[in-house]
Short mmCIF file of C-alpha atoms and ligand atoms in Angstrom, two decimals:
data_model
loop_
_atom_site.label_atom_id
_atom_site.label_comp_id
_atom_site.label_asym_id
_atom_site.label_seq_id
_atom_site.Cartn_x
_atom_site.Cartn_y
_atom_site.Cartn_z
CA MET T 1 27.58 20.12 -0.83
CA PRO T 2 24.65 17.50 0.40
CA TYR T 3 21.01 18.48 -0.16
CA GLU T 4 17.94 17.98 1.76
CA PRO T 5 14.33 17.34 0.50
CA VAL T 6 11.44 19.35 1.43
CA ILE T 7 7.83 18.25 0.78
CA GLY T 8 4.38 19.89 1.23
CA LEU T 9 1.29 18.09 0.14
CA GLU T 10 -2.05 19.14 -1.04
CA VAL T 11 -4.49 16.71 -0.70
CA HIS T 12 -7.87 16.22 -1.82
CA VAL T 13 -10.66 14.13 0.07
CA GLN T 14 -14.08 13.70 -1.21
CA VAL T 15 -16.55 13.99 1.75
CA LYS T 16 -19.19 11.35 2.01
CA THR T 17 -22.36 12.80 1.94
CA ARG T 18 -25.74 11.43 0.38
CA SER T 19 -25.84 14.64 -1.79
CA LYS T 20 -23.73 17.02 -3.51
CA MET T 21 -22.33 20.07 -2.36
CA PHE T 22 -24.52 22.41 -3.56
CA THR T 23 -27.70 20.60 -4.71
CA ARG T 24 -29.51 17.65 -3.93
CA ALA T 25 -28.54 15.16 -6.78
CA ALA T 26 -27.12 12.07 -5.47
CA ALA T 27 -23.41 11.82 -4.82
CA GLY T 28 -21.67 8.46 -5.87
CA TYR T 29 -19.47 6.34 -7.79
CA GLY T 30 -19.83 3.69 -10.62
CA GLU T 31 -22.99 4.71 -11.80
CA PRO T 32 -24.04 5.16 -15.62
CA PRO T 33 -22.23 8.48 -16.74
CA ASN T 34 -24.27 11.70 -16.10
CA THR T 35 -26.91 10.11 -14.18
CA LEU T 36 -25.90 11.71 -11.20
CA THR T 37 -26.72 15.11 -12.23
CA ASP T 38 -29.39 17.95 -11.99
CA PRO T 39 -30.00 21.19 -13.29
CA VAL T 40 -27.64 22.70 -10.87
CA VAL T 41 -24.68 20.20 -11.44
CA LEU T 42 -25.10 20.80 -15.23
CA ALA T 43 -25.33 24.76 -14.49
CA LEU T 44 -28.44 25.46 -16.38
CA PRO T 45 -29.55 28.95 -16.68
CA GLY T 46 -31.21 30.42 -13.46
CA VAL T 47 -30.05 27.84 -11.02
CA LEU T 48 -28.81 28.68 -7.43
CA PRO T 49 -26.54 26.64 -5.15
CA VAL T 50 -27.66 25.78 -1.65
CA MET T 51 -24.91 24.35 0.65
CA ASN T 52 -24.84 20.93 2.12
CA LYS T 53 -24.55 21.30 5.68
CA ALA T 54 -23.73 17.76 6.34
CA ALA T 55 -20.70 18.43 4.19
CA LEU T 56 -19.49 21.27 6.49
CA ASP T 57 -20.34 19.16 9.55
CA ARG T 58 -17.68 16.71 8.28
CA VAL T 59 -14.89 19.09 7.58
CA ILE T 60 -15.39 20.86 10.91
CA LYS T 61 -15.17 17.23 12.62
CA VAL T 62 -11.77 16.55 10.75
CA GLY T 63 -10.60 20.18 11.89
CA LEU T 64 -11.52 19.13 15.44
CA MET T 65 -9.79 16.03 15.03
CA LEU T 66 -6.52 17.54 13.57
CA GLY T 67 -6.55 20.32 16.15
CA CYS T 68 -7.20 22.95 13.61
CA GLU T 69 -8.74 26.54 14.34
CA ILE T 70 -12.35 26.72 13.12
CA ALA T 71 -13.07 29.93 11.29
CA PRO T 72 -16.08 31.85 12.88
CA VAL T 73 -17.20 32.80 9.69
CA CYS T 74 -16.19 31.06 6.27
CA LYS T 75 -17.11 32.17 2.64
CA TRP T 76 -17.55 30.80 -0.89
CA ASP T 77 -15.38 31.81 -3.64
CA ARG T 78 -15.62 31.39 -7.19
CA LYS T 79 -12.52 29.79 -8.80
CA ASN T 80 -12.70 30.96 -12.47
CA TYR T 81 -11.46 28.78 -15.32
CA PHE T 82 -12.55 27.13 -18.48
CA TYR T 83 -12.31 23.66 -19.02
CA PRO T 84 -15.03 20.96 -20.25
CA ASP T 85 -14.90 19.40 -16.51
CA SER T 86 -16.87 22.24 -15.01
CA PRO T 87 -20.20 23.32 -16.96
CA LYS T 88 -20.21 26.33 -15.06
CA ASN T 89 -16.71 27.41 -15.89
CA TYR T 90 -15.81 28.08 -12.39
CA GLN T 91 -15.28 25.89 -9.27
CA ILE T 92 -16.99 26.94 -5.92
CA SER T 93 -14.10 27.05 -3.36
CA GLN T 94 -12.78 28.71 -0.60
CA TYR T 95 -9.94 31.54 -0.92
CA ASP T 96 -9.19 33.60 1.82
CA GLN T 97 -11.61 32.32 4.36
CA PRO T 98 -11.09 28.72 4.64
CA ILE T 99 -13.17 26.62 7.25
CA CYS T 100 -10.00 25.35 9.07
CA THR T 101 -6.50 26.80 9.73
CA GLY T 102 -3.43 25.37 11.51
CA GLY T 103 -3.77 21.96 13.28
CA ALA T 104 -1.40 19.04 12.52
CA VAL T 105 -1.31 15.25 11.25
CA GLU T 106 0.63 12.92 13.56
CA ILE T 107 2.71 10.63 11.70
CA GLU T 108 4.51 7.52 12.57
CA LEU T 109 8.15 8.03 11.06
CA PRO T 110 9.27 5.47 8.66
CA GLY T 111 11.70 2.66 9.87
CA PRO T 112 11.77 -0.16 12.35
CA ALA T 113 9.53 0.75 15.47
CA ARG T 114 12.06 1.87 17.86
CA ASN T 115 9.94 1.21 20.96
CA LEU T 116 6.81 -0.34 21.68
CA LEU T 117 4.55 2.40 20.13
CA GLY T 118 6.68 3.58 17.20
CA GLU T 119 8.35 6.72 16.90
CA HIS T 120 5.82 9.95 16.10
CA ARG T 121 6.09 13.49 14.84
CA ARG T 122 3.52 15.99 14.15
CA ILE T 123 3.49 17.71 10.74
CA PRO T 124 1.58 20.96 10.60
CA LEU T 125 -1.16 22.04 8.46
CA THR T 126 -1.84 25.37 6.65
CA ARG T 127 -5.33 24.94 6.17
CA ILE T 128 -8.27 22.72 5.31
CA HIS T 129 -11.29 24.32 2.70
CA LEU T 130 -14.14 22.64 1.28
CA GLU T 131 -14.98 22.97 -2.43
CA GLU T 132 -16.77 21.06 -5.00
CA ASP T 133 -15.30 18.27 -7.07
CA VAL T 134 -15.29 18.50 -11.03
CA GLY T 135 -16.63 16.47 -13.89
CA LYS T 136 -14.30 13.54 -15.34
CA LEU T 137 -12.93 13.77 -19.02
CA ASN T 138 -12.30 10.17 -20.52
CA HIS T 139 -10.38 10.22 -23.54
CA ALA T 140 -10.28 7.35 -25.77
CA GLY T 141 -10.25 6.55 -29.68
CA GLY T 142 -9.70 10.15 -30.50
CA GLU T 143 -12.79 11.33 -28.80
CA SER T 144 -13.29 12.90 -25.36
CA LEU T 145 -15.98 12.03 -23.46
CA VAL T 146 -17.52 14.11 -20.25
CA ASP T 147 -18.86 12.84 -17.26
CA TYR T 148 -20.49 14.85 -14.53
CA ASN T 149 -21.42 12.40 -12.07
CA ARG T 150 -18.36 13.59 -9.91
CA ALA T 151 -19.02 17.28 -10.53
CA GLY T 152 -20.24 18.89 -7.25
CA THR T 153 -19.31 16.19 -4.94
CA PRO T 154 -18.05 17.84 -1.64
CA LEU T 155 -14.05 17.68 -1.84
CA MET T 156 -12.03 18.95 0.95
CA GLU T 157 -8.45 20.26 0.72
CA ILE T 158 -5.90 19.60 3.23
CA VAL T 159 -2.79 21.70 2.63
CA SER T 160 0.40 20.93 4.46
CA GLU T 161 3.38 23.16 5.67
CA PRO T 162 6.30 22.37 3.86
CA ALA T 163 7.42 19.90 6.93
CA LEU T 164 7.89 16.86 5.32
CA HIS T 165 11.52 15.40 4.33
CA SER T 166 11.31 12.15 2.63
CA ALA T 167 9.17 10.23 0.39
CA GLU T 168 8.69 7.93 3.33
CA GLU T 169 7.24 10.60 5.57
CA ALA T 170 4.97 11.77 2.85
CA PHE T 171 3.71 8.12 2.83
CA ALA T 172 3.15 7.79 6.41
CA PHE T 173 1.28 11.42 6.12
CA LEU T 174 -1.01 10.06 3.60
CA THR T 175 -1.45 6.72 5.65
CA ALA T 176 -2.23 8.62 8.83
CA LEU T 177 -4.38 10.98 7.43
CA ARG T 178 -6.49 8.37 5.55
CA LEU T 179 -7.07 6.57 8.62
CA ILE T 180 -8.22 9.41 10.42
CA MET T 181 -10.58 10.19 7.94
CA ILE T 182 -11.94 6.66 8.15
CA TYR T 183 -12.18 6.78 11.90
CA GLY T 184 -14.13 9.87 11.79
CA GLY T 185 -16.38 8.38 9.08
CA VAL T 186 -15.68 11.78 7.13
CA SER T 187 -14.40 9.41 3.72
CA ASP T 188 -13.34 6.15 2.74
CA CYS T 189 -10.26 7.56 1.13
CA ASP T 190 -10.41 4.73 -1.56
CA MET T 191 -7.83 6.14 -4.15
CA GLU T 192 -8.84 3.67 -6.63
CA LYS T 193 -12.27 5.36 -6.74
CA GLY T 194 -10.60 8.89 -6.38
CA GLN T 195 -12.05 9.42 -3.07
CA MET T 196 -8.43 10.77 -1.93
CA ARG T 197 -6.10 12.47 -4.40
CA CYS T 198 -2.57 13.86 -3.75
CA ASP T 199 -0.46 16.56 -5.22
CA ALA T 200 3.06 16.75 -4.00
CA ASN T 201 5.17 19.83 -3.77
CA VAL T 202 9.04 19.08 -3.63
CA SER T 203 12.21 21.39 -3.39
CA VAL T 204 15.63 20.68 -2.35
CA ARG T 205 18.16 23.01 -0.31
CA PRO T 206 21.64 22.71 1.07
CA VAL T 207 21.13 20.70 4.46
CA GLY T 208 20.35 22.86 7.21
CA GLY T 209 19.38 25.65 5.26
CA GLN T 210 16.44 27.93 6.30
CA LYS T 211 15.27 29.09 2.82
CA LEU T 212 13.07 27.02 0.98
CA GLY T 213 14.29 25.92 -2.24
CA THR T 214 12.20 26.39 -5.91
CA LYS T 215 9.49 23.72 -5.72
CA VAL T 216 8.10 21.51 -8.39
CA GLU T 217 4.60 20.46 -7.84
CA LEU T 218 3.92 16.73 -8.87
CA LYS T 219 0.58 15.81 -10.49
CA ASN T 220 -1.49 12.75 -10.97
CA LEU T 221 -0.33 10.75 -8.23
CA ASN T 222 -3.22 8.40 -7.85
CA SER T 223 -2.05 5.81 -5.11
CA ILE T 224 -0.06 6.34 -1.92
CA SER T 225 2.52 4.21 -3.52
CA PHE T 226 2.79 6.30 -6.45
CA VAL T 227 3.09 9.31 -4.06
CA ARG T 228 5.99 7.64 -2.39
CA ALA T 229 7.77 6.52 -5.73
CA GLY T 230 7.13 10.04 -7.56
CA ILE T 231 8.29 12.08 -4.79
CA ALA T 232 11.48 9.77 -4.46
CA HIS T 233 12.03 10.17 -8.40
CA GLU T 234 11.68 14.10 -7.97
CA ILE T 235 14.03 14.38 -4.95
CA LYS T 236 16.76 12.56 -7.28
CA ARG T 237 16.22 14.44 -10.30
CA GLN T 238 16.31 17.75 -8.55
CA THR T 239 19.60 16.64 -6.64
CA ALA T 240 21.24 15.82 -9.52
CA ILE T 241 20.32 19.10 -11.33
CA VAL T 242 21.62 21.18 -8.15
CA GLU T 243 24.58 19.12 -7.57
CA ALA T 244 25.57 19.90 -11.08
CA GLY T 245 25.40 23.72 -10.35
CA GLY T 246 21.99 23.79 -12.28
CA ALA T 247 18.82 25.90 -10.99
CA MET T 248 15.50 24.66 -10.82
CA VAL T 249 12.70 26.09 -12.52
CA GLN T 250 9.15 26.26 -10.65
CA GLU T 251 6.72 24.16 -12.92
CA THR T 252 4.16 21.39 -12.70
CA ARG T 253 5.24 17.80 -13.64
CA ASP T 254 3.32 14.87 -14.55
CA TYR T 255 4.45 11.64 -12.82
CA ASP T 256 3.95 8.35 -14.62
CA GLY T 257 3.58 5.50 -12.17
CA GLN T 258 4.03 2.98 -14.98
CA THR T 259 7.17 3.87 -16.27
CA GLY T 260 8.44 5.86 -13.07
CA THR T 261 9.29 8.89 -15.21
CA SER T 262 7.99 12.33 -15.31
CA GLN T 263 7.37 15.25 -17.57
CA SER T 264 6.58 18.92 -17.49
CA LEU T 265 2.89 20.13 -17.69
CA ARG T 266 3.36 23.55 -17.45
CA SER T 267 5.78 26.18 -15.89
CA LYS T 268 4.77 29.18 -13.62
CA GLU T 269 4.53 31.51 -16.53
CA MET T 270 1.64 29.65 -17.65
CA ALA T 271 0.11 29.23 -14.31
CA HIS T 272 -3.54 30.33 -14.08
CA ASP T 273 -4.96 33.59 -12.94
CA TYR T 274 -8.13 32.28 -11.35
CA ARG T 275 -9.63 35.59 -10.55
CA TYR T 276 -11.05 34.47 -7.32
CA PHE T 277 -14.00 36.57 -6.02
CA PRO T 278 -16.84 35.97 -3.60
CA ASP T 279 -19.70 33.92 -5.14
CA PRO T 280 -22.62 36.19 -5.03
CA ASP T 281 -24.94 33.45 -4.81
CA LEU T 282 -23.80 32.23 -1.29
CA MET T 283 -23.95 33.35 2.19
CA PRO T 284 -20.93 33.19 4.29
CA VAL T 285 -21.20 30.62 7.08
CA LYS T 286 -21.09 31.40 10.76
CA VAL T 287 -19.86 28.51 12.80
CA ASP T 288 -21.00 29.40 16.28
CA ALA T 289 -19.65 27.57 19.54
CA ALA T 290 -23.08 25.49 19.68
CA TRP T 291 -22.21 23.90 16.24
CA LYS T 292 -18.53 23.14 17.28
CA ALA T 293 -19.76 21.60 20.36
CA GLY T 294 -22.08 19.40 18.91
CA ILE T 295 -19.63 17.83 16.57
CA ARG T 296 -17.19 17.88 19.20
CA ALA T 297 -19.24 15.51 21.48
CA GLU T 298 -18.90 13.07 18.42
CA LEU T 299 -15.36 12.83 17.66
CA PRO T 300 -13.93 9.43 17.74
CA GLU T 301 -10.45 8.43 19.47
CA LEU T 302 -7.59 9.07 16.95
CA PRO T 303 -5.88 5.80 15.76
CA PHE T 304 -2.39 6.77 17.51
CA ASP T 305 -4.12 7.74 20.46
CA LYS T 306 -5.85 4.25 20.54
CA GLN T 307 -2.76 2.61 19.94
CA ARG T 308 -1.16 4.57 22.94
CA ARG T 309 -4.06 3.59 25.13
CA PHE T 310 -3.99 -0.30 24.29
CA PHE T 311 -0.59 -0.17 25.36
CA ALA T 312 -1.03 1.55 28.57
CA GLU T 313 -4.13 -0.20 29.47
CA TYR T 314 -3.56 -3.59 27.99
CA GLN T 315 0.00 -3.76 27.70
CA LEU T 316 -0.44 -4.61 23.94
CA PRO T 317 2.78 -4.66 22.00
CA TYR T 318 3.53 -2.69 18.79
CA THR T 319 3.40 -5.99 16.67
CA ILE T 320 -0.01 -6.39 17.72
CA THR T 321 -1.43 -2.89 17.93
CA SER T 322 -0.04 -2.13 14.58
CA VAL T 323 -2.03 -4.83 13.13
CA LEU T 324 -5.23 -3.80 14.78
CA LEU T 325 -5.10 -0.09 14.13
CA PRO T 326 -5.80 -0.02 10.47
CA ASP T 327 -9.16 -1.58 11.23
CA ARG T 328 -11.31 0.35 13.86
CA GLY T 329 -13.98 -2.61 13.94
CA LEU T 330 -11.09 -4.89 14.61
CA CYS T 331 -9.82 -2.49 17.45
CA ASP T 332 -13.60 -2.48 18.65
CA PHE T 333 -13.52 -6.26 18.40
CA PHE T 334 -10.51 -6.77 20.44
CA GLU T 335 -11.42 -4.40 23.21
CA GLU T 336 -14.65 -6.24 23.88
CA ALA T 337 -13.16 -9.80 23.88
CA ALA T 338 -10.29 -8.28 26.09
CA LYS T 339 -12.89 -7.19 28.48
CA LEU T 340 -15.05 -10.15 28.29
CA SER T 341 -11.86 -12.59 29.18
CA GLY T 342 -9.75 -10.62 31.08
CA ARG T 343 -6.80 -11.81 28.82
CA PRO T 344 -6.07 -8.85 26.57
CA GLN T 345 -2.63 -10.15 25.34
CA ALA T 346 -4.05 -13.45 24.36
CA VAL T 347 -6.82 -11.97 22.96
CA GLY T 348 -4.62 -9.72 20.74
CA ASN T 349 -2.71 -12.78 19.70
CA TRP T 350 -5.69 -14.67 18.64
CA ILE T 351 -6.83 -11.32 16.55
CA ALA T 352 -3.43 -10.62 14.98
CA ASN T 353 -2.81 -14.40 14.20
CA ASP T 354 -5.92 -16.45 13.97
CA LEU T 355 -8.44 -14.36 13.11
CA LEU T 356 -6.82 -12.17 10.41
CA ARG T 357 -5.46 -15.55 8.90
CA GLU T 358 -9.24 -17.05 8.50
CA LEU T 359 -10.40 -13.62 7.37
CA GLY T 360 -7.81 -13.44 4.65
CA GLY T 361 -8.07 -16.87 3.66
CA ALA T 362 -11.93 -16.56 3.18
CA ARG T 363 -11.66 -13.29 1.80
CA ILE T 364 -14.27 -11.79 3.95
CA ALA T 365 -14.23 -8.32 6.06
CA LEU T 366 -14.68 -8.56 9.85
CA ALA T 367 -18.52 -7.30 9.86
CA ALA T 368 -19.12 -10.59 7.72
CA CYS T 369 -17.63 -12.90 10.19
CA GLN T 370 -19.22 -15.10 12.28
CA VAL T 371 -16.82 -15.20 15.13
CA ARG T 372 -18.29 -12.70 17.88
CA PRO T 373 -16.08 -11.25 20.47
CA ALA T 374 -17.83 -13.46 23.17
CA HIS T 375 -16.99 -16.22 21.26
CA LEU T 376 -13.37 -15.48 21.39
CA ALA T 377 -13.09 -14.56 25.08
CA GLY T 378 -14.88 -17.82 25.73
CA LEU T 379 -12.07 -19.73 23.79
CA VAL T 380 -9.40 -17.76 25.59
CA LYS T 381 -11.47 -18.81 29.17
CA LEU T 382 -11.39 -22.62 27.88
CA VAL T 383 -7.50 -22.64 27.36
CA GLU T 384 -6.72 -20.58 30.47
CA THR T 385 -8.84 -23.04 32.61
CA GLY T 386 -7.11 -25.92 31.34
CA VAL T 387 -10.62 -27.36 29.66
CA ILE T 388 -8.81 -27.86 26.25
CA SER T 389 -5.22 -27.75 25.02
CA GLY T 390 -3.76 -24.90 22.97
CA ASN T 391 -3.76 -26.89 20.16
CA LEU T 392 -7.11 -28.18 20.05
CA ALA T 393 -7.95 -24.52 20.65
CA LYS T 394 -6.63 -23.65 17.41
CA GLU T 395 -8.98 -26.13 15.74
CA VAL T 396 -11.96 -24.80 17.59
CA PHE T 397 -11.35 -21.71 16.33
CA VAL T 398 -11.35 -22.57 13.05
CA GLY T 399 -14.70 -24.30 13.69
CA MET T 400 -15.97 -21.16 15.30
CA PHE T 401 -15.07 -19.13 12.36
CA GLN T 402 -16.70 -21.45 9.98
CA SER T 403 -19.98 -22.20 12.09
CA GLY T 404 -20.42 -19.38 14.09
CA GLU T 405 -20.88 -21.76 16.63
CA ALA T 406 -19.86 -21.00 20.40
CA PRO T 407 -16.54 -22.72 21.25
CA GLU T 408 -18.04 -24.29 24.71
CA SER T 409 -20.57 -26.00 22.39
CA ILE T 410 -18.06 -27.31 19.90
CA VAL T 411 -16.07 -28.61 22.93
CA ALA T 412 -18.81 -30.42 24.03
CA ARG T 413 -20.08 -31.77 20.99
CA GLN T 414 -17.00 -33.12 19.60
CA GLY T 415 -15.78 -34.15 23.17
CA LEU T 416 -12.61 -32.40 23.47
CA ARG T 417 -12.39 -31.44 26.69
CA GLN T 418 -8.93 -32.17 27.86
CA THR T 419 -8.77 -35.22 30.13
CA THR T 420 -7.33 -35.36 33.68
CA ASP T 421 -8.58 -38.95 34.02
CA ALA T 422 -5.44 -40.65 36.15
CA GLY T 423 -6.44 -44.20 34.84
CA GLU T 424 -6.67 -43.28 31.04
CA LEU T 425 -3.41 -41.07 31.04
CA ASP T 426 -1.49 -43.69 32.99
CA GLN T 427 -2.63 -46.35 30.30
CA TRP T 428 -1.48 -43.84 27.38
CA CYS T 429 1.66 -43.10 29.04
CA ALA T 430 2.24 -46.81 29.66
CA GLU T 431 1.70 -47.22 25.81
CA ALA T 432 4.22 -44.73 25.06
CA ILE T 433 6.90 -46.02 26.96
CA ALA T 434 6.63 -49.68 25.63
CA ALA T 435 6.57 -48.26 22.12
CA ASN T 436 9.58 -46.06 22.34
CA PRO T 437 12.41 -48.16 23.95
CA LYS T 438 14.86 -45.99 22.06
CA SER T 439 13.71 -42.58 23.50
CA VAL T 440 13.40 -44.14 27.09
CA ALA T 441 16.94 -45.17 26.95
CA ASP T 442 18.31 -41.72 25.49
CA PHE T 443 16.07 -39.89 28.15
CA LYS T 444 17.64 -42.24 30.89
CA GLY T 445 21.08 -41.31 29.42
CA GLY T 446 20.53 -37.79 29.77
CA LYS T 447 18.63 -36.45 26.53
CA GLU T 448 16.16 -34.21 27.82
CA ASN T 449 14.30 -33.97 24.49
CA ALA T 450 14.00 -37.40 24.08
CA ILE T 451 10.75 -37.20 26.29
CA ASN T 452 8.98 -35.40 23.50
CA ALA T 453 8.68 -38.48 21.31
CA MET T 454 6.95 -39.98 24.23
CA LYS T 455 4.61 -37.08 24.87
CA GLY T 456 3.64 -36.78 21.08
CA PHE T 457 2.64 -40.45 21.18
CA VAL T 458 0.46 -39.99 23.98
CA MET T 459 -1.14 -36.93 22.48
CA LYS T 460 -1.65 -38.81 19.07
CA GLN T 461 -3.22 -41.77 21.17
CA SER T 462 -5.75 -38.98 23.08
CA LYS T 463 -6.46 -37.16 20.06
CA GLY T 464 -5.18 -34.12 21.75
CA LYS T 465 -7.20 -34.39 24.68
CA ALA T 466 -4.42 -35.30 27.45
CA ASN T 467 -3.28 -32.72 29.64
CA PRO T 468 0.19 -32.09 28.81
CA LYS T 469 1.33 -30.96 32.21
CA LEU T 470 0.16 -34.58 33.46
CA VAL T 471 1.42 -36.65 30.84
CA ASP T 472 4.74 -35.15 31.63
CA GLU T 473 4.81 -35.82 35.43
CA ILE T 474 3.27 -39.53 34.59
CA LEU T 475 5.92 -40.05 32.27
CA ARG T 476 8.89 -39.06 34.46
CA ARG T 477 7.70 -41.09 37.23
CA LYS T 478 7.45 -44.14 35.18
CA ILE T 479 10.82 -44.02 33.58
CA ALA T 480 12.21 -43.15 36.80
CA GLY T 481 10.16 -45.85 38.40
P1 ADP Z 501 1.15 27.75 -4.30
O1 ADP Z 501 1.15 29.45 -4.33
O2 ADP Z 501 2.02 27.62 -5.57
O3 ADP Z 501 -0.43 27.14 -4.12
P2 ADP Z 501 1.23 27.26 -1.35
O4 ADP Z 501 2.74 28.36 -0.92
O5 ADP Z 501 0.01 27.71 -1.56
O6 ADP Z 501 2.13 27.49 -3.26
O7 ADP Z 501 1.80 25.76 -1.21
C1 ADP Z 501 1.44 24.90 -1.77
C2 ADP Z 501 1.90 23.50 -1.22
O8 ADP Z 501 3.26 23.72 -1.71
C3 ADP Z 501 1.87 23.58 0.36
O9 ADP Z 501 1.77 22.25 0.76
C4 ADP Z 501 3.12 23.97 0.63
O10 ADP Z 501 3.75 23.41 1.93
C5 ADP Z 501 3.98 23.56 -0.32
N1 ADP Z 501 5.52 24.29 -0.32
C6 ADP Z 501 5.30 25.81 -0.71
N2 ADP Z 501 6.54 25.99 -0.90
C7 ADP Z 501 7.43 24.84 -0.98
C8 ADP Z 501 8.68 24.55 -1.30
N3 ADP Z 501 9.65 25.30 -1.58
N4 ADP Z 501 8.91 23.27 -1.10
C9 ADP Z 501 8.21 22.22 -0.75
N5 ADP Z 501 7.09 22.45 -0.62
C10 ADP Z 501 6.47 23.73 -0.79
MG1 MG Z 502 -1.69 27.74 -2.96
#
């Protein structure tokens, strides 16, 4: 009997705020251990939490971007457990009244893009809630050290419905979600810094079945690629078990990305009883229409909406939009240059090929790049109007990239203007014919391509400045002549 996988993801994303979730201690990464703390973070006696409104603003923003229902009232609950990563012995979270419910993440389905926009599907969400992150334990040399810098950082948890059906789809889900967070300025989602973390729930069932199979939760998937590899491994493992007539046990497993293996951490019987209850130190939060409207006014265009618009408005193909999309700044750069030049497709090509190549070569980000949209638009115009050849334009672009100089000024300073001077062109063509008797004979004998050798000669003599169209005309006339 064939089986199909069913996957639901629980994604934790750190919310980018200056201070922590319930106190004004700074939130940050990479600081000396235990310096981003204060009495609230350390849970000293008598302290009281105060909610960071900016964190809730950002989660509401995410909820609105994803089409979630925003709760008119949400509240804070204590999730009780004993572990050294939380000095309070509980974590403040949201249990039965999360800030967001429903909504969906649009994903691009894996596989080659079957049309100019790719194929998409919306993956429904169960809920999004806000909580506080916990500290970090470092085990080394037989010792365990605790660092509370991360403790209390605002952390949202996004829970998907069990609606993904392959490791590739889970990968696409995380890629799309990450980009939405970045577009919204809500989080940088740098997985190396732990800003985005994912637990994957995986089960298998007979193809076409309605009932969900017993799920296994995979923990410690700390990169999007490890999520994909871990899920693929788990699907194989479960399929082998059920195909052999075995039954799954509900458990939590740890996937090791280095070795590509997993091992059981705990079974359902050992699952925690967190004894959630409303936090008596914090008031429930009312989110009224005005609050939501204020945030709604600042929502960015979603990545795939931008891709659709770039296609509709500029006829920009998938090959270009798919490289622009991951960088919102690059999309803005494109649009500005496209508007200034009136040549969106040429601009798209320049960015996707030349600009990205130079940025990669110089290992710099767009923000540090000296080429401005107006420069690129200017360069495109110089080519369109025949002032410089396409080949020379490539060199001008590199010059622009290195110096930040405007293309018009590079062309003028280096005398790169394409020449249409008849006398000069005539002279170069005559030389080309004299120097290539064999090509002339071949061309006369019907070998159309033989003319290219003479064109190349002229281009070399003119240092790329000869107008190729005129050169072609003059050569043909002279040879026929
Ligand atoms: P738990 O009570 O163990 O936390 P939930 O029902 O809250 O489980 O679901 C947690 C996550 O697991 C969600 O992302 C959900 O989509 C996913 N999930 C639940 N049941 C299954 C299943 N049988 N197979 C795959 N994923 C599942
Ligand atoms: Mg749950």
